[in-house]
Structure formats: C-alpha cells, structure tokens
Tab-separated table of C-alpha atoms and ligand atoms in Angstrom:
chain	number	residue	atom	x	y	z
A	1	MET	CA	105.861	149.393	70.963
A	2	LYS	CA	109.013	151.757	71.228
A	3	PHE	CA	109.144	155.009	69.476
A	4	ASP	CA	112.315	157.191	68.948
A	5	PRO	CA	111.332	160.778	69.367
A	6	ALA	CA	114.796	162.053	68.625
A	7	LYS	CA	114.926	160.323	65.379
A	8	ALA	CA	111.451	161.702	64.515
A	9	ILE	CA	112.929	165.071	64.945
A	10	GLN	CA	116.290	164.187	63.103
A	11	ARG	CA	114.342	163.295	59.985
A	12	LEU	CA	112.759	166.404	59.461
A	13	GLU	CA	113.783	168.395	56.544
A	14	GLN	CA	113.407	172.247	57.552
A	15	PHE	CA	115.450	174.526	55.658
A	16	GLY	CA	115.836	178.219	55.448
A	17	GLU	CA	114.874	180.570	52.607
A	18	PHE	CA	118.254	180.502	50.890
A	19	GLY	CA	119.149	176.929	51.928
A	20	GLY	CA	119.960	177.843	55.416
A	21	VAL	CA	120.368	174.783	57.603
A	22	ASN	CA	118.145	176.625	60.158
A	23	PRO	CA	114.673	177.772	58.977
A	24	SER	CA	114.432	181.257	58.303
A	25	ILE	CA	112.673	183.590	60.947
A	26	THR	CA	109.584	185.354	59.621
A	27	ASP	CA	109.234	188.433	61.637
A	28	SER	CA	105.980	189.625	60.281
A	29	SER	CA	102.674	189.938	61.696
A	30	THR	CA	100.815	189.921	58.410
A	31	PHE	CA	101.143	188.552	55.150
A	32	THR	CA	100.511	189.890	51.653
A	33	PHE	CA	98.421	188.003	49.057
A	34	LEU	CA	98.702	188.016	45.533
A	35	GLY	CA	94.888	188.155	44.882
A	36	THR	CA	91.720	188.763	46.880
A	37	GLU	CA	90.504	185.122	46.255
A	38	THR	CA	93.289	183.599	48.113
A	39	MET	CA	92.952	185.980	51.037
A	40	GLU	CA	89.185	185.131	51.540
A	41	GLY	CA	90.059	181.328	51.227
A	42	THR	CA	92.762	181.577	53.856
A	43	PHE	CA	90.410	183.558	56.224
A	44	HIS	CA	88.081	180.562	55.810
A	45	GLY	CA	90.844	178.166	56.301
A	46	GLU	CA	90.424	176.811	52.768
A	47	THR	CA	93.821	177.504	51.441
A	48	GLN	CA	96.874	175.312	52.215
A	49	GLY	CA	100.277	176.934	52.834
A	50	CYS	CA	98.980	180.580	52.968
A	51	PHE	CA	99.565	182.506	56.037
A	52	LEU	CA	97.264	185.026	57.100
A	53	TYR	CA	98.152	186.730	60.360
A	54	SER	CA	100.702	185.840	63.108
A	55	ARG	CA	98.198	185.162	65.810
A	56	HIS	CA	96.925	182.446	63.616
A	57	TRP	CA	100.005	180.974	62.013
A	58	ASN	CA	103.582	182.299	61.608
A	59	PRO	CA	106.058	180.270	59.411
A	60	THR	CA	108.672	180.169	62.210
A	61	ASN	CA	106.010	178.798	64.616
A	62	LYS	CA	104.905	176.305	62.008
A	63	TYR	CA	108.473	174.816	61.932
A	64	LEU	CA	108.424	174.419	65.678
A	65	SER	CA	105.073	173.048	65.993
A	66	ASP	CA	106.001	170.552	63.166
A	67	ALA	CA	109.101	169.475	65.084
A	68	LEU	CA	106.940	168.995	68.220
A	69	ALA	CA	104.309	167.063	66.385
A	70	ALA	CA	107.004	164.721	65.006
A	71	MET	CA	108.388	164.228	68.491
A	72	GLU	CA	105.050	163.339	69.739
A	73	GLY	CA	103.867	161.324	66.800
A	74	THR	CA	100.806	163.405	66.549
A	75	GLU	CA	99.510	164.924	63.422
A	76	ALA	CA	99.772	168.838	64.415
A	77	GLY	CA	100.991	170.839	67.115
A	78	TRP	CA	100.608	174.679	68.275
A	79	VAL	CA	102.957	176.805	70.258
A	80	THR	CA	102.057	179.116	72.734
A	81	ALA	CA	103.627	181.954	74.868
A	82	SER	CA	103.406	179.993	78.040
A	83	GLY	CA	102.979	176.336	79.430
A	84	MET	CA	99.823	177.700	81.405
A	85	ALA	CA	98.405	179.025	77.916
A	86	ALA	CA	98.736	175.592	76.435
A	87	ILE	CA	97.007	174.130	79.361
A	88	THR	CA	94.151	176.499	79.831
A	89	ASN	CA	93.392	177.093	76.140
A	90	ALA	CA	93.311	173.174	75.474
A	91	ILE	CA	91.013	172.865	78.446
A	92	LEU	CA	88.581	175.758	77.310
A	93	GLN	CA	88.581	174.393	73.873
A	94	LEU	CA	87.327	171.035	75.135
A	95	CYS	CA	84.872	172.313	77.757
A	96	ASN	CA	81.840	174.454	77.679
A	97	SER	CA	79.788	175.922	80.488
A	98	GLY	CA	78.114	173.071	82.493
A	99	ASP	CA	80.918	170.564	81.655
A	100	HIS	CA	82.992	168.513	84.183
A	101	LEU	CA	86.702	167.231	84.249
A	102	VAL	CA	88.291	164.592	86.010
A	103	SER	CA	91.833	165.691	87.180
A	104	SER	CA	94.971	164.498	89.030
A	105	VAL	CA	95.109	166.165	92.454
A	106	THR	CA	98.902	166.435	91.960
A	107	THR	CA	99.174	168.743	89.144
A	108	TYR	CA	101.478	171.713	88.719
A	109	GLY	CA	100.462	174.587	90.998
A	110	GLY	CA	99.080	176.954	88.445
A	111	THR	CA	97.113	174.221	86.644
A	112	PHE	CA	95.580	173.208	90.081
A	113	ALA	CA	94.678	177.007	90.911
A	114	PHE	CA	93.094	177.215	87.239
A	115	LEU	CA	91.165	174.163	87.495
A	116	LYS	CA	90.019	174.662	91.057
A	117	ASN	CA	89.655	178.732	91.419
A	118	TYR	CA	89.237	179.947	87.850
A	119	LEU	CA	86.854	177.393	86.088
A	120	PRO	CA	83.896	177.696	88.314
A	121	LYS	CA	83.477	181.269	86.814
A	122	PHE	CA	82.384	179.412	83.541
A	123	ASN	CA	80.300	176.914	85.450
A	124	ILE	CA	82.897	174.196	84.605
A	125	SER	CA	83.574	171.852	87.417
A	126	VAL	CA	86.348	169.522	88.459
A	127	THR	CA	86.687	166.311	90.469
A	128	PHE	CA	90.241	165.924	91.703
A	129	VAL	CA	91.534	162.182	92.197
A	130	ASP	CA	94.709	160.254	92.985
A	131	PRO	CA	96.152	159.874	89.527
A	132	THR	CA	97.378	156.290	90.360
A	133	ASP	CA	93.963	155.156	91.515
A	134	LEU	CA	92.419	153.966	88.203
A	135	GLU	CA	89.119	153.084	89.860
A	136	ALA	CA	88.713	156.468	91.634
A	137	ILE	CA	89.043	157.961	87.903
A	138	GLU	CA	86.622	155.869	86.463
A	139	ASN	CA	84.127	156.437	89.327
A	140	ALA	CA	84.489	160.279	89.074
A	141	ILE	CA	83.272	160.418	85.344
A	142	GLN	CA	79.976	162.005	85.166
A	143	PRO	CA	77.613	162.181	82.092
A	144	ASN	CA	78.850	165.784	81.329
A	145	THR	CA	82.573	164.835	81.781
A	146	LYS	CA	84.693	166.170	78.830
A	147	VAL	CA	88.317	165.486	79.916
A	148	ILE	CA	90.468	163.272	82.047
A	149	TYR	CA	93.596	165.646	82.906
A	150	THR	CA	96.841	164.248	84.279
A	151	GLU	CA	100.535	164.767	84.191
A	152	THR	CA	102.904	161.812	83.025
A	153	MET	CA	104.937	162.456	86.137
A	154	THR	CA	103.566	164.425	88.888
A	155	ASN	CA	105.168	167.238	90.940
A	156	PRO	CA	106.659	166.847	93.139
A	157	LEU	CA	106.555	163.098	94.165
A	158	LEU	CA	107.168	162.044	90.808
A	159	GLN	CA	104.243	159.449	90.578
A	160	ILE	CA	103.567	157.931	87.209
A	161	SER	CA	100.381	158.124	85.282
A	162	ASP	CA	99.120	154.760	83.594
A	163	ILE	CA	98.585	156.624	80.299
A	164	PRO	CA	97.490	153.414	78.335
A	165	ALA	CA	94.868	152.454	81.145
A	166	MET	CA	93.743	156.081	81.595
A	167	ALA	CA	93.238	156.170	77.642
A	168	ASP	CA	91.053	153.014	77.949
A	169	ILE	CA	88.867	154.757	80.594
A	170	ALA	CA	88.573	157.894	78.488
A	171	ASN	CA	87.774	156.016	75.313
A	172	LYS	CA	85.129	153.832	76.977
A	173	HIS	CA	83.286	156.992	78.216
A	174	GLY	CA	83.793	159.175	75.154
A	175	VAL	CA	85.931	161.692	76.794
A	176	LYS	CA	89.436	163.124	76.032
A	177	LEU	CA	92.646	162.275	77.765
A	178	MET	CA	94.882	165.288	78.147
A	179	VAL	CA	98.429	164.869	79.455
A	180	ASP	CA	101.070	167.436	80.547
A	181	ASN	CA	104.303	165.857	79.588
A	182	THR	CA	106.517	168.449	80.775
A	183	PHE	CA	108.834	166.571	82.871
A	184	THR	CA	109.294	163.657	80.582
A	185	PRO	CA	109.844	164.840	76.986
A	186	MET	CA	111.068	162.067	74.792
A	187	ILE	CA	111.230	159.689	77.795
A	188	VAL	CA	107.401	159.141	77.556
A	189	ALA	CA	105.330	159.749	74.366
A	190	PRO	CA	101.702	160.104	75.688
A	191	PHE	CA	99.984	160.337	72.275
A	192	LYS	CA	101.640	156.961	71.309
A	193	LEU	CA	100.184	155.370	74.491
A	194	GLY	CA	96.616	156.614	73.825
A	195	ALA	CA	96.526	160.097	74.945
A	196	HIS	CA	94.356	162.494	72.863
A	197	ILE	CA	96.049	165.945	73.632
A	198	VAL	CA	99.592	166.517	74.956
A	199	VAL	CA	100.635	169.859	76.494
A	200	TYR	CA	103.914	171.138	77.399
A	201	SER	CA	105.583	173.908	79.234
A	202	MET	CA	108.598	174.372	77.029
A	203	THR	CA	109.971	176.751	79.483
A	204	LYS	CA	111.600	173.568	81.244
A	205	PHE	CA	113.501	170.738	79.544
A	206	ILE	CA	112.348	171.360	75.729
A	207	ASN	CA	114.077	174.811	75.679
A	208	GLY	CA	116.491	173.938	78.533
A	209	LYS	CA	118.042	177.440	79.031
A	210	ASN	CA	115.723	179.451	81.214
A	211	ASP	CA	115.697	182.237	78.871
A	212	CYS	CA	112.072	182.157	78.038
A	213	VAL	CA	108.581	181.245	78.900
A	214	ALA	CA	106.955	178.982	76.321
A	215	GLY	CA	104.355	176.248	75.819
A	216	ALA	CA	102.912	173.770	73.175
A	217	ILE	CA	99.989	171.716	72.395
A	218	CYS	CA	100.144	168.553	70.273
A	219	ALA	CA	97.001	166.862	69.118
A	220	SER	CA	95.039	165.796	65.946
A	221	GLN	CA	94.985	168.231	62.890
A	222	GLU	CA	91.263	168.567	63.667
A	223	PHE	CA	91.845	169.762	67.182
A	224	ILE	CA	94.545	172.152	66.243
A	225	GLU	CA	92.628	173.557	63.466
A	226	ALA	CA	89.609	174.033	65.789
A	227	LEU	CA	91.770	175.543	68.349
A	228	ILE	CA	92.940	178.434	65.966
A	229	ASP	CA	89.618	178.717	63.941
A	230	VAL	CA	88.892	182.544	63.218
A	231	ASN	CA	85.237	182.522	64.396
A	232	ASN	CA	85.423	180.457	67.582
A	233	GLY	CA	88.903	178.984	68.215
A	234	THR	CA	90.084	179.401	71.756
A	235	SER	CA	93.724	180.155	70.925
A	236	MET	CA	92.642	182.466	67.883
A	237	LEU	CA	90.358	184.345	70.091
A	238	LEU	CA	92.552	184.398	73.521
A	239	GLY	CA	95.630	185.067	71.382
A	240	PRO	CA	98.407	183.438	73.488
A	241	VAL	CA	100.734	183.403	70.468
A	242	LEU	CA	104.513	182.561	70.777
A	243	ASP	CA	106.968	185.340	69.308
A	244	PRO	CA	108.694	183.803	66.050
A	245	MET	CA	111.983	185.047	67.200
A	246	ARG	CA	111.620	182.838	70.204
A	247	SER	CA	110.291	179.887	68.341
A	248	SER	CA	113.402	179.935	66.128
A	249	SER	CA	115.750	179.790	69.309
A	250	ILE	CA	113.489	176.953	70.796
A	251	LEU	CA	113.843	174.792	67.647
A	252	LYS	CA	117.585	174.761	67.885
A	253	ASN	CA	117.669	173.745	71.561
A	254	LEU	CA	114.744	170.961	70.776
A	255	ASN	CA	117.635	169.450	68.463
A	256	THR	CA	119.813	168.857	71.527
A	257	LEU	CA	117.074	167.803	73.736
A	258	HIS	CA	117.749	164.066	73.545
A	259	ILE	CA	121.235	164.511	74.618
A	260	ARG	CA	120.469	166.751	77.530
A	261	MET	CA	117.595	164.305	78.650
A	262	LYS	CA	120.061	161.319	78.970
A	263	GLN	CA	122.567	163.569	80.968
A	264	HIS	CA	119.889	164.941	83.253
A	265	SER	CA	118.721	161.389	83.863
A	266	SER	CA	122.037	159.749	84.593
A	267	ASN	CA	123.112	162.457	86.763
A	268	ALA	CA	119.677	162.185	88.720
A	269	MET	CA	119.932	158.551	88.978
A	270	TYR	CA	123.570	158.903	90.352
A	271	LEU	CA	122.423	161.179	93.070
A	272	ALA	CA	119.133	159.123	93.821
A	273	GLU	CA	121.419	155.898	94.247
A	274	LYS	CA	124.026	157.724	96.391
A	275	PHE	CA	121.238	159.515	98.455
A	276	THR	CA	119.528	156.171	99.234
A	277	GLU	CA	122.871	154.695	100.223
A	278	ILE	CA	123.493	157.307	103.063
A	279	GLY	CA	119.755	156.603	104.283
A	280	LEU	CA	117.934	159.676	102.898
A	281	LYS	CA	114.169	159.369	101.953
A	282	VAL	CA	114.514	159.655	98.291
A	283	SER	CA	111.846	159.850	95.521
A	284	TYR	CA	113.031	159.012	92.061
A	285	PRO	CA	111.215	156.760	89.443
A	286	GLY	CA	114.585	155.293	88.516
A	287	LEU	CA	114.806	153.455	91.859
A	288	LYS	CA	113.185	150.044	92.292
A	289	SER	CA	111.759	151.314	95.553
A	290	HIS	CA	109.728	153.956	93.787
A	291	ARG	CA	106.083	153.272	93.480
A	292	GLY	CA	105.918	154.190	89.701
A	293	HIS	CA	109.240	152.295	88.781
A	294	GLU	CA	107.696	149.209	87.038
A	295	LEU	CA	104.939	151.382	85.349
A	296	LEU	CA	107.493	153.894	84.029
A	297	ASN	CA	109.555	151.025	82.494
A	298	LYS	CA	106.489	149.717	80.694
A	299	ILE	CA	105.612	153.095	79.082
A	300	MET	CA	108.930	154.789	78.639
A	301	ASN	CA	111.027	154.904	75.387
A	302	PRO	CA	114.296	153.422	75.626
A	303	LYS	CA	117.515	155.310	76.131
A	304	PHE	CA	116.523	158.321	77.697
A	305	GLY	CA	116.593	157.381	81.450
A	306	TYR	CA	114.197	158.150	84.004
A	307	GLY	CA	114.084	161.909	84.083
A	308	GLY	CA	116.106	164.642	85.704
A	309	LEU	CA	113.808	165.341	88.681
A	310	ILE	CA	114.519	163.967	92.254
A	311	ALA	CA	112.827	164.679	95.532
A	312	ILE	CA	114.436	164.090	99.182
A	313	ASP	CA	112.559	164.556	102.398
A	314	LEU	CA	114.548	166.777	105.034
A	315	LYS	CA	111.547	166.228	107.430
A	316	THR	CA	111.230	170.000	108.250
A	317	SER	CA	110.966	173.161	106.259
A	318	VAL	CA	113.702	174.557	108.544
A	319	MET	CA	116.214	171.782	107.644
A	320	ALA	CA	115.308	172.061	104.057
A	321	ASN	CA	115.780	175.742	103.991
A	322	LYS	CA	119.190	175.376	105.575
A	323	LEU	CA	120.491	172.870	103.087
A	324	MET	CA	119.227	174.966	100.212
A	325	GLU	CA	120.818	178.084	101.203
A	326	MET	CA	124.175	175.959	102.111
A	327	MET	CA	123.956	174.330	98.766
A	328	GLN	CA	123.659	177.609	96.849
A	329	ASP	CA	126.609	179.034	98.851
A	330	LYS	CA	128.814	175.833	97.731
A	331	GLY	CA	127.938	176.067	94.186
A	332	VAL	CA	125.727	173.043	93.898
A	333	GLY	CA	123.034	175.112	91.815
A	334	TYR	CA	120.462	177.711	92.323
A	335	LEU	CA	117.700	178.035	94.914
A	336	ALA	CA	114.999	178.867	92.200
A	337	VAL	CA	111.567	177.167	90.899
A	338	SER	CA	111.501	175.881	87.561
A	339	LEU	CA	113.302	172.973	86.098
A	340	GLY	CA	115.057	171.472	82.979
A	341	TYR	CA	117.846	173.997	83.371
A	342	PHE	CA	121.640	173.178	82.651
A	343	ARG	CA	122.407	174.153	86.216
A	344	THR	CA	120.783	172.100	89.044
A	345	LEU	CA	117.858	174.075	90.516
A	346	PHE	CA	116.162	173.215	94.020
A	347	SER	CA	113.097	174.425	95.840
A	348	ASN	CA	110.961	173.336	98.992
A	349	SER	CA	107.820	172.285	96.940
A	350	GLY	CA	105.303	172.829	99.810
A	351	LYS	CA	106.283	176.667	100.016
A	352	SER	CA	107.022	177.255	96.317
A	353	THR	CA	105.717	175.329	93.153
A	354	SER	CA	103.000	173.440	95.121
A	355	SER	CA	101.946	176.555	97.259
A	356	GLU	CA	98.668	177.091	95.505
A	357	VAL	CA	97.716	173.509	96.899
A	358	PRO	CA	96.110	173.853	100.146
A	359	GLU	CA	98.216	172.505	103.115
A	360	ASP	CA	95.563	169.698	103.938
A	361	VAL	CA	95.566	168.506	100.193
A	362	GLN	CA	99.356	168.564	100.415
A	363	LYS	CA	99.193	166.558	103.440
A	364	GLY	CA	96.761	164.149	101.948
A	365	MET	CA	98.925	163.556	98.939
A	366	GLY	CA	101.992	162.747	101.193
A	367	LEU	CA	103.853	165.934	100.738
A	368	SER	CA	106.204	166.384	103.547
A	369	GLU	CA	107.031	170.197	104.666
A	370	GLY	CA	110.750	169.089	104.315
A	371	LEU	CA	110.557	168.074	100.665
A	372	VAL	CA	113.373	169.338	98.690
A	373	ARG	CA	112.801	169.028	94.809
A	374	PHE	CA	116.054	168.865	92.798
A	375	SER	CA	116.165	169.526	88.903
A	376	VAL	CA	119.505	167.916	88.449
A	377	GLY	CA	121.523	169.846	85.936
A	378	LEU	CA	123.941	168.704	83.113
A	379	ASP	CA	127.181	168.555	85.560
A	380	ASN	CA	129.959	166.755	83.991
A	381	ASP	CA	131.297	165.601	87.470
A	382	ILE	CA	128.326	164.436	89.378
A	383	GLU	CA	130.400	162.615	92.016
A	384	ASP	CA	131.733	165.934	93.024
A	385	THR	CA	128.424	167.413	93.207
A	386	TYR	CA	127.186	164.633	95.339
A	387	GLN	CA	130.292	164.994	97.750
A	388	THR	CA	129.443	168.775	98.059
A	389	ILE	CA	125.979	167.851	98.962
A	390	LYS	CA	126.870	165.252	101.424
A	391	SER	CA	129.318	167.669	103.204
A	392	CYS	CA	126.277	170.214	103.615
A	393	LEU	CA	123.972	167.314	105.034
A	394	LYS	CA	126.945	166.536	107.673
A	395	GLU	CA	127.486	170.016	108.561
A	396	LEU	CA	123.884	170.460	109.366
A	397	LYS	CA	123.854	167.143	111.311
A	398	PHE	CA	121.197	165.614	109.172
A	399	ILE	CA	123.357	162.556	108.528
B	1	PLP	C1	106.140	175.176	84.604
B	1	PLP	C2	105.129	174.114	84.394
B	1	PLP	C3	103.872	174.559	83.873
B	1	PLP	C4	103.421	176.016	83.498
B	1	PLP	O1	104.254	176.376	82.557
B	1	PLP	P1	104.778	178.063	82.195
B	1	PLP	O2	105.665	177.895	80.963
B	1	PLP	O3	105.405	178.388	83.429
B	1	PLP	O4	103.510	178.652	81.965
B	1	PLP	C5	102.817	173.576	83.547
B	1	PLP	N1	103.119	172.237	83.967
B	1	PLP	C6	104.258	172.008	84.438
B	1	PLP	C7	104.148	170.425	84.734
B	1	PLP	C8	105.191	172.662	84.590
B	1	PLP	O5	106.297	172.303	85.294
C-alpha cells in the first residue's frame, strides 16, 4: 500500500475569505455569536463550524491542522507551539497516574528527559527498550501499559522502527502506538502503517525555515476532541496553542515540503555514498550497509528518498569539533543543533542533542563521542560541498 502525502495536500481546497489563494489569517483570540444558544452549544462541543476561543480552535490553525491530517491520512490534527508540547500533551492525554509506557531508548533528548525525569512526578513509569528489538518491546508491556512510544527514524543513529510490527504488538495488548515522525515527514506515513497517534516537531523539515518552533498531533477525531475538551482536555487546559500568524506561514511552507524532502534526500544520499567511498564510517538508511535499509524500503512512500540526515563517526570529540569548526569556516553550513533547514547544519550528538541521555546509555546505544550528525541542506551543487568537506578531512589528516 503506497500513499502520496503530497497529493493529499495538493487536493485540499482551502481559500481565503475573499477568494484568496491562501487561507485568511484570523488574528482573533475570541469570537462573537449571533445568539446565546450557539455559544452554549459550542462550549459543550455540540456546534460544528463555530469558533469559541483561540486556545481551543482558531480558523487559521484549523487550516494547517486539516492539511497535516491530509498528509498523514488521519481524521484530524491539532497544532501546538512546539514539538515538545505535541509530545508531552499527547502522552499526558493517554496516561494517568499509575500508568506505564514502553519507549524507545533512542528518542530525542528532550523527550527522553520528559519520560525519565518528569513523568515520575505523576507516578507514570517508563521502560526503555531498543526500538529494533520487537521481543523486548512486547516483553516490557505490563497490565498498566498505555503507550508504546517510538520515533520512525531515531536520533542520531538513524535506526528505523518497524511500525507495522509495533502496531501489531500494540493492538494485541490494547495499547496505543505513538510515533514521532519529525525526521521523515512524507517519506513515512506512520498512521497508514498502523500507528494510532503521530507527533511532529514542525520546527524541522515541515516548516523548514528555522524561523519558529512549532509542533503537531495527528490522530483520530475522537482523540483530538478529547485533547481539547474544555473540561479535561490536556491541550485545552495546559494551553500550548500555536499563534495563527505562525500557522499561516507554516501552511505555505508545507506546500513545498515534498520538493524539499526530495532535495534533502538526494543530497544526503550523495554525501553518504561519497563518504563511504573514502572509508568513513557512515550511518545513512539509504545505504545498503545500514541496518534499517531493507525495513525502510518496505515502509516508505515512493519518491521522497531516505531523508536528509546522515551521521559520520570521527572517533573522538576533539576530531569532531575540529571538523565542524573548519566546515563552518569554509561555508559548508552552520555548527548548530536542529535540522530540516535549507542550509546544512551539523553538531556533535553526544555533546548536544543527545546530551540529556546519560553517557553510559549513550555508549549502550552505540553512540560514539566523535559522531557528527549532518542535516544536509538544499545545496544546488552537492559535489562542491563534498569536495569542501573532503578537503577539511584531509587538512585534519583524518583521511
Ligand atoms: C526537535 C525535536 C523535537 C522537539 O521539538 P521542538 O519543536 O524543539 O519542541 C522532538 N522530536 C524530535 C525528533 C525532534 O527532532
């Protein structure tokens, strides 16, 4: 079953108030009603198409949410002020005090810190497992387990989660499978593969401009409605709402996501192959040598490539740091965390985006201190970029 998320977005008919080709921006926090009855009904979630207050719904956020739901093939979506808000709200909506989650050990650092350090406050426990070990996932399930949590492509080693198999385990035990698809929008459609809830940091590829922080939750209508229920919905009550001005600009960027993903992917593939040729230790799921290559082939949608992230092992953090500073000086890109930007970004994972993960856990998951993660940009001349990086490696006598 192959799905075309780009076509799903293209088919949407969203217009502005006066026939504008872009939906109008509604910069209002509150909304008027013609009568008291409609206001009461809207409060109780009974009136369709009416807006009450922008922490609940705003028309501009609704346009973006609808486009994201189309992209994922879910009934509904809801946009948040950050990726962490999407992740934490969806988890808190699914888990009560006394509940348990099974989570991949290689999640985004902030997610790991939330699961490990913050959830115990609410007496919610987590068992961390290797996301590629299906038996370990199933064995970790307890009677009070509510969620299996994973990332489609894990940071920074780019391992691939077997979403259909995880969904089978989740369904067998009556728990929800929640997937963070931040690294692979369009490339993989987790809901279509059986996941129940899909979350995003839109800060990354979806927006692609590094000009804001934002997130999204895509799921069933029932789940989204529960999330924003005025009496006990996690998002309605914690309030991490995205500003409608920002929703509007993200929606326009979403419409070029398919083209950007293709270019990120083909540039990353080029570098991964060239780096392999000169003997570097490369992690890229597009390479046959990568552990997740076959699996990704099986679950991915055609035409978007294998993603824009690659990791290379410089063995020591000293060498990694020297290379990154030199690459920045020579214009390869920027020494910065984050990803999915039009310019190449690089960082030393152990000391940055995975620094919330304790060193012994980092070692256990095979994270070398010299690992440099690249989020490959939209470079028009990737051969030139490669030659520049190669000259840096030579100057440092690494090759
Ligand atoms: C960045 C990121 C997050 C957190 O998103 P924010 O928008 O920074 O809150 C979560 N998951 C992954 C995989 C990320 O890369």
